[in-house]
Amino acid sequence: MRGKRPDKTTMEGMIWNANHVLDLALSPDTPGIPRGMIKNCKGIILLSVVEAGFVFSGNVGTGVVIAHKYDETWSPPSALGLGGIGFGFVVGAEVKDIVICVMDDTTLDTLSGEHQVKIGGQISATMGPSGREAEVAMNLSEKGVSSTYTYTFSKGIFGGISLESAILNVRSKENARFYGKSAKAKEILWENAVESPKGKGIEELHHKLDLLKEGKVLVPTPAALEKKDSMRIEAEKAGAAAKASQTDVVKVDAKEEAAKEKMGPGLV
C-alpha cells in the first residue's frame, strides 16, 4: 500500500524512511535547506518518529547518521535511536521526520560514539535557516557556532524545532545485523569498515544528499515511486524476519502512550 511506512526497527526500514525524509527536503513545495549548510556539514542525521508500530524500547523514533567525508563523498549509514522526549512531542507537534545537520567534527565524533548523547547537554542544537539559496550568514566552522541545526517535516510542512533534551543512541546490534559484521559506528562512518549492500537504498541516499548540496529539487518519477514501494515491501519483510532476534523492541501507539504520560506514573 503506497504511503504506508515500513517497520522502523531495521536498517532497511530506517534507510527507507531516511530516503523519504530527503524526498520531503527536496520537494519543490518546501523552501528547502540552504545548500551551503549541506556543503559545509560534517554529517547528516535523518530521523523518523513512530506513530503506531514497533520501536526500540525507550525510544520514540529511529534513523541513521551519515558522515560527509573530506573527499565530498558520503559514508554508509549507521543506525540510531531517538529517545529522551515523550510521545506527547510526537502527537502534539505532529512531527514525523527530522533532519539534523552536524556542523563540526567533534560533534559528529560524539554522536558516533557508543554512548547515549543528550542534545542540549553534550551537544547544542538550533532551529536551522530555510531556503535553498539562502546565505548562511556565519562561518560554520567558527568556534561558538551551533554544532547542529534541525529541520522537521510534519504532514509535508517544513519547519524548525528545538530538540532540547532529546537523546540519540547508536543501535550497534542493528548495524551488525545489516552489515553482517560487528563494527563501531565510528568505523562505519570514517574507516570504511563495512561494504554498503547494493539495492538497499544507500545509493539513493547519497544521490539525494548530493542534490541537496547543489540546491536542487527532485520530483519523483513513476519509476522512482514504484521502486520506493518495492523497497518498502522489502523493508517490511526484513522487519518481520528480524523480530525473532530483537529483544528490545516494543509495539506502541503514540496517542495511547501520550495519554499515559499525561496521567503520570502509577495512574495508568
Coordinates of C-alpha atoms in Angstrom, one line a residue:
M1 CA 0.0 0.0 0.0
R2 CA 1.7 3.2 -1.2
G3 CA 2.1 5.8 1.5
K4 CA 2.4 3.3 4.4
R5 CA 5.7 3.5 6.4
P6 CA 7.7 0.3 6.8
D7 CA 9.0 -1.2 10.1
K8 CA 11.4 1.3 11.6
T9 CA 13.4 -1.1 13.8
T10 CA 15.7 -2.5 11.0
M11 CA 18.2 -0.7 8.8
E12 CA 16.2 -1.5 5.8
G13 CA 13.3 0.5 7.3
M14 CA 15.5 3.3 8.6
I15 CA 17.0 3.7 5.2
W16 CA 13.6 3.8 3.5
N17 CA 12.4 6.4 6.0
A18 CA 15.7 8.4 5.5
N19 CA 15.1 8.4 1.8
H20 CA 11.5 9.6 2.5
V21 CA 12.8 12.5 4.7
L22 CA 15.1 13.5 1.8
D23 CA 12.3 13.4 -0.6
L24 CA 10.5 15.9 1.6
A25 CA 13.6 18.1 1.8
L26 CA 14.0 18.0 -1.9
S27 CA 10.3 18.7 -2.7
P28 CA 9.8 21.9 -4.7
D29 CA 6.8 22.6 -2.4
T30 CA 9.2 23.3 0.6
P31 CA 11.7 26.1 0.9
G32 CA 14.5 23.6 1.5
I33 CA 17.7 23.6 3.5
P34 CA 20.4 26.1 2.4
R35 CA 22.8 24.3 0.1
G36 CA 25.7 25.9 1.9
M37 CA 24.6 24.2 5.1
I38 CA 24.8 20.8 3.4
K39 CA 28.0 21.5 1.6
N40 CA 29.7 22.6 4.8
C41 CA 28.2 20.0 7.2
K42 CA 30.3 17.2 8.6
G43 CA 27.3 14.8 8.7
I44 CA 23.6 14.4 8.4
I45 CA 21.1 12.7 10.8
L46 CA 17.8 11.6 9.3
L47 CA 15.1 10.6 11.8
S48 CA 11.5 9.4 11.7
V49 CA 9.2 9.1 14.7
V50 CA 6.7 6.3 15.3
E51 CA 3.0 7.0 15.3
A52 CA 2.0 3.3 15.7
G53 CA 4.1 0.2 15.3
F54 CA 7.3 -1.2 16.5
V55 CA 10.2 0.8 18.0
F56 CA 13.2 0.2 20.3
S57 CA 12.2 0.3 24.0
G58 CA 12.6 3.8 25.4
N59 CA 12.7 5.4 22.0
V60 CA 10.1 7.4 20.1
G61 CA 11.8 7.1 16.7
T62 CA 14.8 5.7 14.8
G63 CA 17.1 6.9 12.0
V64 CA 20.6 7.0 10.6
V65 CA 23.7 9.2 10.7
I66 CA 25.8 9.6 7.6
A67 CA 29.3 11.3 7.6
H68 CA 30.2 13.8 5.0
K69 CA 33.8 12.8 4.2
Y70 CA 36.7 15.1 3.3
D71 CA 36.6 13.9 -0.3
E72 CA 33.0 15.2 -0.5
T73 CA 31.6 11.7 -0.6
W74 CA 29.1 10.2 2.0
S75 CA 29.7 7.3 4.3
P76 CA 27.5 4.2 4.8
P77 CA 24.7 4.9 7.3
S78 CA 24.9 3.9 11.0
A79 CA 21.7 3.2 12.9
L80 CA 20.3 5.5 15.6
G81 CA 17.5 5.5 18.1
L82 CA 15.8 8.7 19.3
G83 CA 14.7 9.0 22.9
G84 CA 14.5 11.3 25.9
I85 CA 11.3 13.0 24.7
G86 CA 7.8 11.9 25.4
F87 CA 5.2 10.7 22.9
G88 CA 3.3 14.0 23.6
F89 CA 6.0 15.5 21.4
V90 CA 5.1 13.2 18.6
V91 CA 1.4 13.7 18.9
G92 CA 1.2 17.3 20.0
A93 CA 3.6 18.7 17.4
E94 CA 2.7 16.1 14.8
V95 CA 6.4 15.9 14.0
K96 CA 7.1 13.0 11.7
D97 CA 10.5 13.5 10.1
I98 CA 13.6 15.3 11.3
V99 CA 16.9 16.4 9.5
I100 CA 19.8 17.3 11.7
C101 CA 22.8 19.0 10.1
V102 CA 26.0 18.3 12.1
M103 CA 28.4 21.2 11.6
D104 CA 31.7 20.2 13.2
D105 CA 33.9 17.1 13.5
T106 CA 33.9 17.0 17.3
T107 CA 30.1 16.8 17.4
L108 CA 29.9 14.1 14.8
D109 CA 32.6 12.2 16.7
T110 CA 30.5 12.4 19.9
L111 CA 27.4 11.3 18.0
S112 CA 29.2 8.3 16.6
G113 CA 30.4 7.1 20.0
E114 CA 29.0 4.0 21.7
H115 CA 27.2 6.0 24.5
Q116 CA 24.0 8.0 24.6
V117 CA 24.2 11.6 23.6
K118 CA 21.9 14.3 25.0
I119 CA 21.1 17.3 22.8
G120 CA 21.4 20.4 24.9
G121 CA 23.9 18.6 27.1
Q122 CA 26.8 17.1 25.2
I123 CA 25.9 19.0 22.0
S124 CA 23.9 22.1 21.2
A125 CA 21.1 22.3 18.6
T126 CA 19.4 25.2 16.9
M127 CA 16.5 25.6 14.5
G128 CA 18.0 25.9 11.1
P129 CA 17.5 28.7 8.5
S130 CA 15.5 27.8 5.4
G131 CA 15.7 28.4 1.7
R132 CA 17.9 26.5 -0.8
E133 CA 19.7 29.6 -1.9
A134 CA 19.8 31.3 1.5
E135 CA 23.1 32.7 2.6
V136 CA 24.2 31.1 5.8
A137 CA 25.4 34.3 7.5
M138 CA 28.2 32.8 9.5
N139 CA 31.3 30.8 9.1
L140 CA 30.1 27.4 10.0
S141 CA 33.5 26.3 11.3
E142 CA 34.0 29.1 13.7
K143 CA 34.0 28.3 17.4
G144 CA 30.8 29.2 19.0
V145 CA 28.5 28.4 16.1
S146 CA 25.8 25.9 17.0
S147 CA 27.0 22.4 16.5
T148 CA 23.8 21.1 14.9
Y149 CA 20.8 22.6 13.0
T150 CA 17.4 20.9 13.0
Y151 CA 14.6 20.8 10.5
T152 CA 11.3 19.0 10.7
F153 CA 8.6 17.9 8.3
S154 CA 5.0 17.4 9.6
K155 CA 2.4 16.3 7.1
G156 CA 4.6 17.8 4.3
I157 CA 5.0 21.1 6.1
F158 CA 8.6 22.3 6.5
G159 CA 9.8 24.0 9.7
G160 CA 12.3 24.1 12.5
I161 CA 12.1 22.8 16.1
S162 CA 14.2 22.5 19.2
L163 CA 15.2 19.0 20.2
E164 CA 16.4 20.1 23.6
S165 CA 16.7 17.1 26.0
A166 CA 16.4 14.5 23.1
I167 CA 18.8 11.6 23.4
L168 CA 20.5 9.8 20.4
N169 CA 21.9 6.3 20.8
V170 CA 23.7 4.1 18.4
R171 CA 21.9 0.8 17.5
S172 CA 25.1 -1.4 17.4
K173 CA 23.2 -4.7 17.1
E174 CA 21.2 -3.5 14.2
N175 CA 24.3 -2.3 12.4
A176 CA 25.9 -5.7 12.9
R177 CA 22.8 -7.5 11.5
F178 CA 22.5 -5.3 8.5
Y179 CA 26.2 -5.2 7.5
G180 CA 26.9 -8.9 8.5
K181 CA 29.7 -8.0 10.9
S182 CA 30.3 -6.1 14.1
A183 CA 31.7 -2.6 13.6
K184 CA 31.6 0.5 15.8
A185 CA 29.7 3.5 14.4
K186 CA 33.0 5.4 14.0
E187 CA 34.4 2.6 11.9
I188 CA 31.3 2.6 9.7
L189 CA 31.4 6.4 9.2
W190 CA 35.1 7.0 8.9
E191 CA 37.1 3.9 8.4
N192 CA 35.4 2.0 5.5
A193 CA 34.8 -0.9 7.9
V194 CA 31.8 -2.1 6.0
E195 CA 30.6 -2.6 2.5
S196 CA 27.3 -0.9 1.6
P197 CA 24.8 -3.6 0.4
K198 CA 23.6 -3.0 -3.1
G199 CA 19.9 -2.4 -3.7
K200 CA 19.1 -1.3 -0.2
G201 CA 18.6 2.4 -0.9
I202 CA 22.0 3.7 0.2
E203 CA 22.9 4.8 -3.3
E204 CA 19.7 6.8 -3.4
L205 CA 20.5 8.4 -0.1
H206 CA 23.9 9.6 -1.3
H207 CA 22.4 10.9 -4.6
K208 CA 19.7 12.9 -2.8
L209 CA 22.3 14.3 -0.4
D210 CA 24.3 15.5 -3.4
L211 CA 21.2 17.1 -4.8
L212 CA 20.6 19.0 -1.5
K213 CA 24.3 20.1 -1.6
E214 CA 23.7 21.6 -5.1
G215 CA 20.5 23.3 -4.0
K216 CA 18.3 21.3 -6.4
V217 CA 14.8 19.9 -6.1
L218 CA 13.5 16.4 -7.0
V219 CA 10.2 15.3 -8.3
P220 CA 10.0 11.5 -8.2
T221 CA 9.2 9.8 -11.4
P222 CA 6.6 7.0 -11.6
A223 CA 9.5 4.5 -11.9
A224 CA 11.1 6.0 -8.8
L225 CA 7.8 5.8 -6.9
E226 CA 7.4 2.1 -7.9
K227 CA 11.0 1.4 -6.7
K228 CA 10.3 3.1 -3.4
D229 CA 7.2 1.0 -2.9
S230 CA 9.2 -2.2 -3.7
M231 CA 11.8 -1.2 -1.2
R232 CA 9.1 -0.6 1.4
I233 CA 7.8 -4.1 0.9
E234 CA 11.4 -5.5 1.3
A235 CA 11.8 -3.4 4.5
E236 CA 8.6 -4.8 5.9
K237 CA 9.9 -8.3 5.2
A238 CA 13.2 -7.5 6.9
G239 CA 11.3 -6.1 9.9
A240 CA 9.2 -9.3 10.3
A241 CA 12.3 -11.5 9.9
A242 CA 14.3 -9.5 12.5
K243 CA 11.7 -9.7 15.2
A244 CA 12.9 -13.2 16.4
S245 CA 16.3 -11.7 17.4
Q246 CA 15.3 -8.2 18.5
T247 CA 15.0 -8.4 22.3
D248 CA 14.5 -4.6 22.9
V249 CA 11.6 -3.9 20.5
V250 CA 8.1 -2.9 21.7
K251 CA 4.9 -2.1 19.9
V252 CA 3.4 1.3 20.6
D253 CA 0.6 3.7 19.7
A254 CA 1.8 7.2 20.1
K255 CA -1.6 8.6 21.1
E256 CA -2.1 5.9 23.7
E257 CA 1.4 6.5 25.1
A258 CA 0.9 10.3 25.1
A259 CA -2.3 9.8 27.1
K260 CA -0.4 7.6 29.7
E261 CA 2.2 10.3 30.0
K262 CA -0.4 12.9 30.8
M263 CA -1.9 10.7 33.5
G264 CA 1.5 10.3 35.2
P265 CA 3.3 7.3 36.7
G266 CA 1.1 4.9 38.8
L267 CA -2.1 6.2 37.3
V268 CA -2.2 4.2 34.1

